[in-house]
Tab-separated table of C-alpha atoms (C1' of nucleotides) in Angstrom:
chain	number	residue	atom	x	y	z
P	1	MET	CA	-7.533	-33.826	-36.411
P	2	ALA	CA	-4.946	-35.283	-38.684
P	3	GLN	CA	-2.359	-32.553	-37.982
P	4	LYS	CA	-0.479	-31.680	-34.815
P	5	ARG	CA	-1.494	-28.255	-33.671
P	6	THR	CA	0.355	-25.992	-31.325
P	7	ALA	CA	-0.990	-24.430	-28.164
P	8	GLY	CA	-2.433	-20.977	-28.438
P	9	ALA	CA	-0.777	-19.802	-25.276
P	10	THR	CA	2.795	-20.162	-26.507
P	11	PRO	CA	3.004	-20.892	-30.197
P	12	PRO	CA	6.377	-21.810	-31.706
P	13	PRO	CA	7.891	-19.131	-33.940
P	14	GLN	CA	5.965	-20.411	-36.935
P	15	ALA	CA	8.080	-23.000	-38.738
P	16	GLU	CA	7.958	-26.797	-38.755
P	17	ALA	CA	11.400	-27.132	-37.203
P	18	TYR	CA	10.561	-28.148	-33.675
P	19	LEU	CA	11.957	-30.863	-31.472
P	20	GLN	CA	10.399	-32.820	-28.660
P	21	ILE	CA	12.216	-33.328	-25.443
P	22	GLY	CA	13.370	-36.829	-26.315
P	23	GLU	CA	15.130	-35.693	-29.442
P	24	VAL	CA	16.776	-32.797	-27.689
P	25	ALA	CA	17.943	-35.153	-24.968
P	26	GLU	CA	19.411	-37.527	-27.521
P	27	ARG	CA	21.134	-34.822	-29.492
P	28	THR	CA	22.617	-33.051	-26.512
P	29	GLY	CA	23.454	-36.099	-24.432
P	30	VAL	CA	21.587	-34.894	-21.363
P	31	THR	CA	18.474	-36.507	-19.922
P	32	GLN	CA	14.936	-35.250	-20.201
P	33	ARG	CA	14.984	-34.680	-16.481
P	34	THR	CA	17.961	-32.391	-16.914
P	35	LEU	CA	16.170	-30.355	-19.567
P	36	ARG	CA	13.155	-29.882	-17.332
P	37	PHE	CA	15.463	-29.099	-14.451
P	38	TYR	CA	17.239	-26.387	-16.424
P	39	GLU	CA	13.882	-24.937	-17.288
P	40	GLU	CA	12.859	-24.936	-13.615
P	41	LYS	CA	16.082	-23.178	-12.727
P	42	GLY	CA	15.692	-20.542	-15.401
P	43	LEU	CA	18.606	-21.727	-17.515
P	44	LEU	CA	16.315	-22.469	-20.431
P	45	LYS	CA	13.386	-20.300	-21.304
P	46	PRO	CA	10.066	-22.145	-21.076
P	47	PRO	CA	9.710	-23.668	-24.529
P	48	SER	CA	6.551	-23.580	-26.566
P	49	ARG	CA	4.146	-26.479	-26.205
P	50	LEU	CA	1.845	-28.647	-28.204
P	51	GLU	CA	-1.822	-28.437	-27.267
P	52	GLY	CA	-1.377	-31.487	-25.107
P	53	GLY	CA	1.465	-29.907	-23.202
P	54	PHE	CA	4.452	-31.561	-24.902
P	55	ARG	CA	7.463	-29.270	-25.001
P	56	LEU	CA	8.663	-28.012	-28.370
P	57	TYR	CA	12.277	-26.913	-28.537
P	58	SER	CA	14.046	-24.849	-31.162
P	59	GLU	CA	17.512	-25.319	-32.583
P	60	ASP	CA	18.588	-22.361	-30.509
P	61	ASP	CA	17.500	-24.225	-27.417
P	62	VAL	CA	19.716	-27.117	-28.437
P	63	LYS	CA	22.643	-24.778	-28.818
P	64	ARG	CA	22.017	-23.279	-25.430
P	65	VAL	CA	21.966	-26.696	-23.807
P	66	GLU	CA	25.289	-27.527	-25.416
P	67	GLN	CA	26.681	-24.233	-24.205
P	68	ILE	CA	25.497	-24.922	-20.687
P	69	LYS	CA	27.101	-28.333	-20.725
P	70	ARG	CA	30.423	-26.966	-21.917
P	71	LEU	CA	30.412	-24.287	-19.262
P	72	GLN	CA	29.558	-26.821	-16.618
P	73	THR	CA	31.606	-29.912	-17.320
P	74	LEU	CA	34.621	-28.450	-19.071
P	75	LEU	CA	34.949	-25.204	-17.242
P	76	GLY	CA	33.500	-26.022	-13.863
P	77	PHE	CA	30.965	-23.243	-13.550
P	78	THR	CA	27.982	-23.798	-11.300
P	79	LEU	CA	24.483	-23.581	-12.687
P	80	ALA	CA	24.084	-20.340	-10.754
P	81	ASP	CA	27.081	-18.883	-12.579
P	82	ILE	CA	25.727	-20.106	-15.863
P	83	LYS	CA	22.343	-18.651	-15.147
P	84	GLU	CA	23.959	-15.261	-14.692
P	85	MET	CA	25.649	-15.609	-18.028
P	86	VAL	CA	22.460	-16.691	-19.720
P	87	GLU	CA	20.674	-13.730	-18.230
P	88	ALA	CA	23.413	-11.453	-19.498
P	89	GLU	CA	22.760	-12.956	-22.898
P	90	ALA	CA	19.053	-12.277	-22.507
P	91	LEU	CA	19.877	-8.705	-21.591
P	92	LYS	CA	21.878	-8.431	-24.780
P	93	MET	CA	18.866	-9.576	-26.748
P	94	GLN	CA	16.714	-7.075	-24.947
P	95	LEU	CA	19.149	-4.346	-25.831
P	96	HIS	CA	19.146	-5.452	-29.403
P	97	ALA	CA	15.375	-5.357	-29.522
P	98	GLU	CA	15.317	-1.856	-28.075
P	99	TYR	CA	18.003	-0.750	-30.403
P	100	ARG	CA	15.712	0.673	-33.021
P	101	LYS	CA	13.047	1.931	-30.690
P	102	ASP	CA	13.165	5.351	-29.136
P	103	ALA	CA	13.984	4.297	-25.617
P	104	GLU	CA	15.628	6.677	-23.229
P	105	ILE	CA	19.216	7.041	-24.284
P	106	SER	CA	20.581	7.293	-20.762
P	107	GLU	CA	18.717	4.148	-19.834
P	108	ARG	CA	20.207	2.332	-22.796
P	109	ARG	CA	23.632	3.551	-21.816
P	110	ALA	CA	23.150	2.212	-18.312
P	111	LYS	CA	22.090	-1.198	-19.536
P	112	ILE	CA	24.978	-1.450	-21.939
P	113	ALA	CA	27.364	-0.371	-19.228
P	114	LYS	CA	26.004	-3.105	-17.001
P	115	ALA	CA	26.406	-5.668	-19.749
P	116	ILE	CA	29.975	-4.576	-20.329
P	117	GLU	CA	30.731	-4.838	-16.652
P	118	VAL	CA	29.344	-8.350	-16.390
P	119	THR	CA	31.163	-9.462	-19.490
P	120	GLU	CA	34.444	-8.021	-18.314
P	121	ARG	CA	34.142	-9.919	-15.072
P	122	GLN	CA	33.572	-13.063	-17.072
P	123	VAL	CA	36.667	-12.372	-19.145
P	124	ALA	CA	38.660	-11.914	-15.952
P	125	VAL	CA	37.462	-15.259	-14.635
P	126	VAL	CA	38.316	-16.932	-17.903
P	127	ASP	CA	41.757	-15.344	-17.896
P	128	GLN	CA	42.418	-16.645	-14.425
P	129	LYS	CA	41.427	-20.121	-15.439
P	130	LEU	CA	43.543	-19.904	-18.552
P	131	ALA	CA	46.555	-18.909	-16.471
P	132	SER	CA	45.994	-21.714	-13.990
P	133	LEU	CA	45.554	-24.234	-16.737
P	134	GLY	CA	48.709	-22.988	-18.392
P	135	ASP	CA	50.671	-23.475	-15.192
P	136	MET	CA	49.189	-26.873	-14.801
P	137	LYS	CA	50.052	-27.932	-18.307
P	138	ALA	CA	53.619	-26.770	-17.831
P	139	SER	CA	54.022	-28.771	-14.655
P	140	LEU	CA	52.479	-31.839	-16.232
P	141	GLU	CA	54.879	-31.635	-19.120
P	142	GLN	CA	57.701	-31.176	-16.695
P	143	LYS	CA	56.646	-34.420	-15.086
P	144	LEU	CA	56.426	-36.140	-18.433
P	145	SER	CA	59.938	-35.153	-19.376
P	146	THR	CA	61.188	-36.393	-16.028
P	147	TYR	CA	59.533	-39.742	-16.622
P	148	ARG	CA	60.943	-39.947	-20.110
P	149	GLY	CA	64.372	-39.215	-18.748
P	150	TRP	CA	64.007	-42.155	-16.429
P	151	VAL	CA	62.977	-44.403	-19.261
P	152	ALA	CA	66.026	-43.269	-21.243
P	153	GLN	CA	68.266	-44.122	-18.335
P	154	LEU	CA	66.754	-47.556	-18.076
P	155	ASP	CA	67.341	-48.003	-21.795
P	156	GLU	CA	70.993	-47.073	-21.404
P	157	LYS	CA	71.461	-49.540	-18.601
P	158	ALA	CA	69.801	-52.233	-20.629
P	159	ALA	CA	72.054	-51.507	-23.605
P	160	ALA	CA	75.160	-51.525	-21.420
P	161	GLY	CA	74.113	-54.788	-19.790
P	162	SER	CA	73.506	-56.588	-23.056
P	163	GLN	CA	76.887	-55.702	-24.525
D	1	MET	CA	56.765	-32.696	30.718
D	2	ALA	CA	57.666	-29.171	29.783
D	3	GLN	CA	58.007	-29.976	26.083
D	4	LYS	CA	55.464	-31.110	23.527
D	5	ARG	CA	56.353	-34.570	22.404
D	6	THR	CA	55.242	-36.351	19.304
D	7	ALA	CA	53.407	-39.635	19.141
D	8	GLY	CA	55.532	-42.731	18.726
D	9	ALA	CA	53.223	-44.246	16.158
D	10	THR	CA	53.705	-41.557	13.518
D	11	PRO	CA	56.434	-39.102	14.380
D	12	PRO	CA	56.861	-36.042	12.172
D	13	PRO	CA	59.956	-36.085	9.960
D	14	GLN	CA	62.146	-34.696	12.714
D	15	ALA	CA	62.083	-30.922	12.578
D	16	GLU	CA	60.162	-28.338	14.588
D	17	ALA	CA	58.270	-27.070	11.575
D	18	TYR	CA	54.844	-28.489	12.185
D	19	LEU	CA	51.430	-26.912	12.009
D	20	GLN	CA	48.228	-27.706	13.805
D	21	ILE	CA	45.013	-27.977	11.911
D	22	GLY	CA	43.847	-24.483	12.849
D	23	GLU	CA	46.915	-22.851	11.369
D	24	VAL	CA	46.678	-24.887	8.194
D	25	ALA	CA	43.039	-23.934	7.900
D	26	GLU	CA	43.838	-20.279	8.297
D	27	ARG	CA	46.713	-20.336	5.841
D	28	THR	CA	44.881	-22.263	3.157
D	29	GLY	CA	41.470	-20.697	3.589
D	30	VAL	CA	39.663	-23.989	4.007
D	31	THR	CA	37.970	-25.150	7.187
D	32	GLN	CA	39.264	-27.743	9.606
D	33	ARG	CA	36.349	-29.913	8.615
D	34	THR	CA	37.516	-29.787	5.032
D	35	LEU	CA	41.025	-30.860	6.013
D	36	ARG	CA	39.681	-33.842	7.928
D	37	PHE	CA	37.340	-34.586	5.055
D	38	TYR	CA	40.208	-34.628	2.567
D	39	GLU	CA	42.060	-36.975	4.865
D	40	GLU	CA	39.033	-39.287	5.069
D	41	LYS	CA	38.795	-39.302	1.300
D	42	GLY	CA	42.461	-40.058	0.792
D	43	LEU	CA	43.348	-36.711	-0.707
D	44	LEU	CA	45.715	-35.930	2.131
D	45	LYS	CA	47.890	-38.545	3.722
D	46	PRO	CA	47.141	-39.075	7.408
D	47	PRO	CA	49.371	-36.500	9.098
D	48	SER	CA	51.516	-37.220	12.122
D	49	ARG	CA	50.037	-36.573	15.541
D	50	LEU	CA	50.929	-35.247	18.924
D	51	GLU	CA	50.617	-37.690	21.826
D	52	GLY	CA	47.218	-36.284	22.563
D	53	GLY	CA	46.063	-36.941	19.025
D	54	PHE	CA	46.343	-33.437	17.572
D	55	ARG	CA	47.202	-33.476	13.882
D	56	LEU	CA	50.579	-32.110	12.820
D	57	TYR	CA	50.860	-30.951	9.226
D	58	SER	CA	53.946	-30.230	7.166
D	59	GLU	CA	54.536	-27.406	4.713
D	60	ASP	CA	54.123	-29.951	1.944
D	61	ASP	CA	50.665	-30.687	3.242
D	62	VAL	CA	49.828	-27.010	2.992
D	63	LYS	CA	50.995	-26.969	-0.598
D	64	ARG	CA	48.927	-29.987	-1.424
D	65	VAL	CA	45.816	-28.392	0.032
D	66	GLU	CA	46.399	-25.310	-2.082
D	67	GLN	CA	46.858	-27.493	-5.138
D	68	ILE	CA	43.635	-29.343	-4.418
D	69	LYS	CA	41.759	-26.091	-4.070
D	70	ARG	CA	43.069	-24.752	-7.352
D	71	LEU	CA	42.173	-27.938	-9.157
D	72	GLN	CA	38.728	-27.883	-7.656
D	73	THR	CA	37.549	-24.317	-7.734
D	74	LEU	CA	39.414	-22.934	-10.705
D	75	LEU	CA	39.450	-25.953	-12.926
D	76	GLY	CA	36.311	-27.770	-11.884
D	77	PHE	CA	37.740	-31.179	-11.171
D	78	THR	CA	35.877	-33.409	-8.748
D	79	LEU	CA	37.599	-34.693	-5.649
D	80	ALA	CA	37.612	-38.119	-7.264
D	81	ASP	CA	39.566	-36.729	-10.223
D	82	ILE	CA	41.928	-34.962	-7.891
D	83	LYS	CA	42.458	-38.078	-5.864
D	84	GLU	CA	43.598	-39.862	-9.002
D	85	MET	CA	46.072	-37.101	-9.664
D	86	VAL	CA	47.328	-37.136	-6.115
D	87	GLU	CA	47.792	-40.876	-6.329
D	88	ALA	CA	49.735	-40.441	-9.546
D	89	GLU	CA	51.926	-38.031	-7.654
D	90	ALA	CA	52.386	-40.591	-4.894
D	91	LEU	CA	53.358	-43.121	-7.543
D	92	LYS	CA	55.986	-40.721	-8.760
D	93	MET	CA	57.394	-40.472	-5.277
D	94	GLN	CA	57.417	-44.221	-5.025
D	95	LEU	CA	59.318	-44.419	-8.282
D	96	HIS	CA	61.750	-41.870	-7.057
D	97	ALA	CA	62.361	-43.809	-3.880
D	98	GLU	CA	62.951	-47.004	-5.835
D	99	TYR	CA	65.159	-45.223	-8.236
D	100	ARG	CA	68.399	-46.070	-6.503
D	101	LYS	CA	67.394	-49.490	-5.284
D	102	ASP	CA	67.828	-52.599	-7.345
D	103	ALA	CA	64.208	-53.220	-8.153
D	104	GLU	CA	63.239	-55.262	-11.169
D	105	ILE	CA	63.889	-53.164	-14.215
D	106	SER	CA	60.887	-54.388	-16.130
D	107	GLU	CA	58.702	-53.601	-13.152
D	108	ARG	CA	60.084	-50.090	-13.000
D	109	ARG	CA	59.486	-49.686	-16.705
D	110	ALA	CA	55.882	-50.751	-16.260
D	111	LYS	CA	55.294	-48.292	-13.453
D	112	ILE	CA	56.861	-45.443	-15.360
D	113	ALA	CA	54.824	-46.328	-18.416
D	114	LYS	CA	51.687	-46.198	-16.310
D	115	ALA	CA	52.648	-42.838	-14.874
D	116	ILE	CA	53.288	-41.501	-18.361
D	117	GLU	CA	49.934	-42.746	-19.540
D	118	VAL	CA	48.067	-41.119	-16.671
D	119	THR	CA	49.936	-37.865	-17.098
D	120	GLU	CA	49.302	-37.781	-20.820
D	121	ARG	CA	45.584	-38.192	-20.216
D	122	GLN	CA	45.736	-35.280	-17.823
D	123	VAL	CA	47.510	-33.165	-20.411
D	124	ALA	CA	44.806	-34.037	-22.917
D	125	VAL	CA	42.098	-32.943	-20.501
D	126	VAL	CA	43.929	-29.721	-19.790
D	127	ASP	CA	44.356	-29.071	-23.509
D	128	GLN	CA	40.648	-29.524	-24.073
D	129	LYS	CA	39.843	-27.094	-21.312
D	130	LEU	CA	42.356	-24.625	-22.650
D	131	ALA	CA	40.769	-24.800	-26.078
D	132	SER	CA	37.280	-24.346	-24.687
D	133	LEU	CA	38.359	-21.453	-22.550
D	134	GLY	CA	40.035	-19.887	-25.539
D	135	ASP	CA	36.850	-20.133	-27.561
D	136	MET	CA	34.931	-18.691	-24.711
D	137	LYS	CA	37.266	-15.782	-24.267
D	138	ALA	CA	37.051	-15.003	-27.969
D	139	SER	CA	33.269	-14.965	-27.911
D	140	LEU	CA	33.214	-12.832	-24.780
D	141	GLU	CA	35.485	-10.316	-26.409
D	142	GLN	CA	33.328	-10.393	-29.478
D	143	LYS	CA	30.426	-9.449	-27.267
D	144	LEU	CA	32.404	-6.685	-25.634
D	145	SER	CA	33.290	-5.129	-28.930
D	146	THR	CA	29.664	-5.277	-29.990
D	147	TYR	CA	28.644	-3.478	-26.821
D	148	ARG	CA	31.340	-0.875	-27.300
D	149	GLY	CA	30.145	-0.314	-30.827
D	150	TRP	CA	26.696	0.393	-29.459
D	151	VAL	CA	28.081	2.861	-26.976
D	152	ALA	CA	29.980	4.599	-29.784
D	153	GLN	CA	26.786	4.910	-31.780
D	154	LEU	CA	25.006	6.425	-28.838
D	155	ASP	CA	27.870	8.864	-28.458
D	156	GLU	CA	27.548	9.878	-32.099
D	157	LYS	CA	23.856	10.477	-31.784
D	158	ALA	CA	24.398	12.540	-28.676
D	159	ALA	CA	27.032	14.635	-30.440
D	160	ALA	CA	24.798	15.146	-33.465
D	161	GLY	CA	21.868	16.097	-31.274
D	162	SER	CA	23.808	18.681	-29.291
D	163	GLN	CA	25.104	20.544	-32.302
L	1	DA	C1'	44.717	-26.827	39.670
L	2	DA	C1'	41.687	-24.160	37.120
L	3	DT	C1'	40.530	-22.060	32.893
L	4	DA	C1'	40.801	-20.698	28.163
L	5	DA	C1'	41.929	-22.083	23.743
L	6	DC	C1'	42.473	-25.628	20.781
L	7	DC	C1'	41.666	-30.176	19.254
L	8	DT	C1'	39.208	-34.933	18.882
L	9	DT	C1'	35.541	-38.130	16.916
L	10	DG	C1'	30.950	-38.912	15.747
L	11	DA	C1'	26.730	-37.822	13.700
L	12	DC	C1'	23.223	-35.324	11.641
L	13	DG	C1'	22.138	-31.326	8.285
L	14	DT	C1'	22.466	-28.861	3.837
L	15	DA	C1'	22.897	-27.122	-1.067
L	16	DC	C1'	23.610	-28.551	-5.624
L	17	DG	C1'	22.536	-31.354	-9.676
L	18	DC	C1'	20.231	-34.271	-11.143
L	19	DG	C1'	18.131	-39.884	-10.960
L	20	DT	C1'	14.193	-42.512	-10.373
L	21	DT	C1'	9.881	-44.136	-9.796
L	22	DA	C1'	4.679	-43.392	-10.113
L	23	DG	C1'	0.535	-42.463	-12.205
L	24	DA	C1'	-1.850	-39.844	-15.523
L	25	DT	C1'	-2.062	-37.761	-20.233
L	26	DT	C1'	-1.042	-37.387	-25.150
L	27	DC	C1'	0.458	-38.799	-29.564
L	28	DT	C1'	1.228	-42.155	-33.382
L	29	DG	C1'	0.527	-46.235	-36.230
L	30	DG	C1'	-2.463	-49.870	-37.730
S	1	DC	C1'	-10.716	-46.886	-32.186
S	2	DC	C1'	-7.153	-48.723	-29.618
S	3	DA	C1'	-2.420	-50.512	-28.312
S	4	DG	C1'	1.955	-48.849	-27.400
S	5	DA	C1'	5.303	-45.280	-27.292
S	6	DA	C1'	6.407	-40.710	-25.749
S	7	DT	C1'	5.589	-37.090	-22.582
S	8	DC	C1'	3.556	-34.802	-18.445
S	9	DT	C1'	3.765	-33.331	-13.256
S	10	DA	C1'	4.834	-34.400	-8.623
S	11	DA	C1'	7.645	-36.127	-5.302
S	12	DC	C1'	11.065	-38.650	-3.056
S	13	DG	C1'	16.106	-40.334	-3.417
S	14	DC	C1'	21.034	-39.965	-3.971
S	15	DG	C1'	26.104	-38.731	-4.382
S	16	DT	C1'	29.196	-34.911	-3.614
S	17	DA	C1'	31.363	-31.698	-0.646
S	18	DC	C1'	31.287	-30.082	2.929
S	19	DG	C1'	28.610	-27.199	7.508
S	20	DT	C1'	27.340	-27.576	12.092
S	21	DC	C1'	26.536	-28.938	16.478
S	22	DA	C1'	27.522	-32.101	20.556
S	23	DA	C1'	30.289	-34.018	24.038
S	24	DG	C1'	34.067	-34.476	25.281
S	25	DG	C1'	39.929	-34.777	25.597
S	26	DT	C1'	44.542	-31.883	25.275
S	27	DT	C1'	47.600	-28.021	25.664
S	28	DA	C1'	49.033	-23.521	27.280
S	29	DT	C1'	48.612	-20.023	30.838
S	30	DT	C1'	48.069	-18.234	35.247
DNA sequence: AATAACCTTGACGTACGCGTTAGATTCTGG
DNA sequence: CCAGAATCTAACGCGTACGTCAAGGTTATT
């Protein structure tokens, strides 16, 4: 066979735009181990595979990895937290898929209500962090202005001494 | 001896306002183990002791523990990061103590410059986190409004169906 | 002086988030 | 068709941030 073929079990959407794990690792700055680890932990959906078993990632997968990294390193969420958020996202997709089908309306209501609840909790957490960070920034700038005041005083003394 | 006496090696400032580790733990919500751990790691200065070896903490120590916890749990800094910040704070105190003494002016300048540099880096980090959190909040609220739109649509259908 | 309540220093255990081989398999270029 | 690069699974290792005994010593109370 001259062409790469994809596994029958989990074919990629249908386009040519796939990425192997090495490329994803390079583009996202995480290691291959980390990508497999996220998959194990349910943070990334099991990607499609080549016949031989090589993972094939989509651009969406890349975006999700970047999202995970931001949540983790910049905002200090645990992977468990992030998994919850990812699952909420999956739920949203599920809702979207059901949107045009004739599912039970009350059931749809319940799911949406749940999604709203989860999201509102997330907003509350983010608000708390924003407030804390704001306080912190204020106190840091307070410190900076104190330091700069000291430098100014030293400058004055130096000027007075040299006259 | 009818009165508790403090150890000669490291007497507390001089007042009666001291706290044993259990009280500090209770007031800050961390465990005693955590307080000793922070001390081991240099995040808390070794507190004074009673003759028998019991740790005696000050109100300032309590505040520092609370600060550490905020930095850690809300903002996601590692203890190593926090140690750096605490040391910067110690440097500030050192500067303040030297402030009225006749230390070398150029040396003082250098120390202040260093403190400013460290603090500015911290501000930059905080700004990045603020920006990320802002983005995140916006996208969460975007999601919320999408969900609420869905609910509204369901409401419409229900109203139409019941007429 | 006995006893409870609190504290001490080890020292080993644990959960999280990956790092690091190891050995086999698969893919790509010549 | 085969060398060499990329990937696979499995499994043990490691740094961080503590938890959890264990075996005592100290302080307060009676």
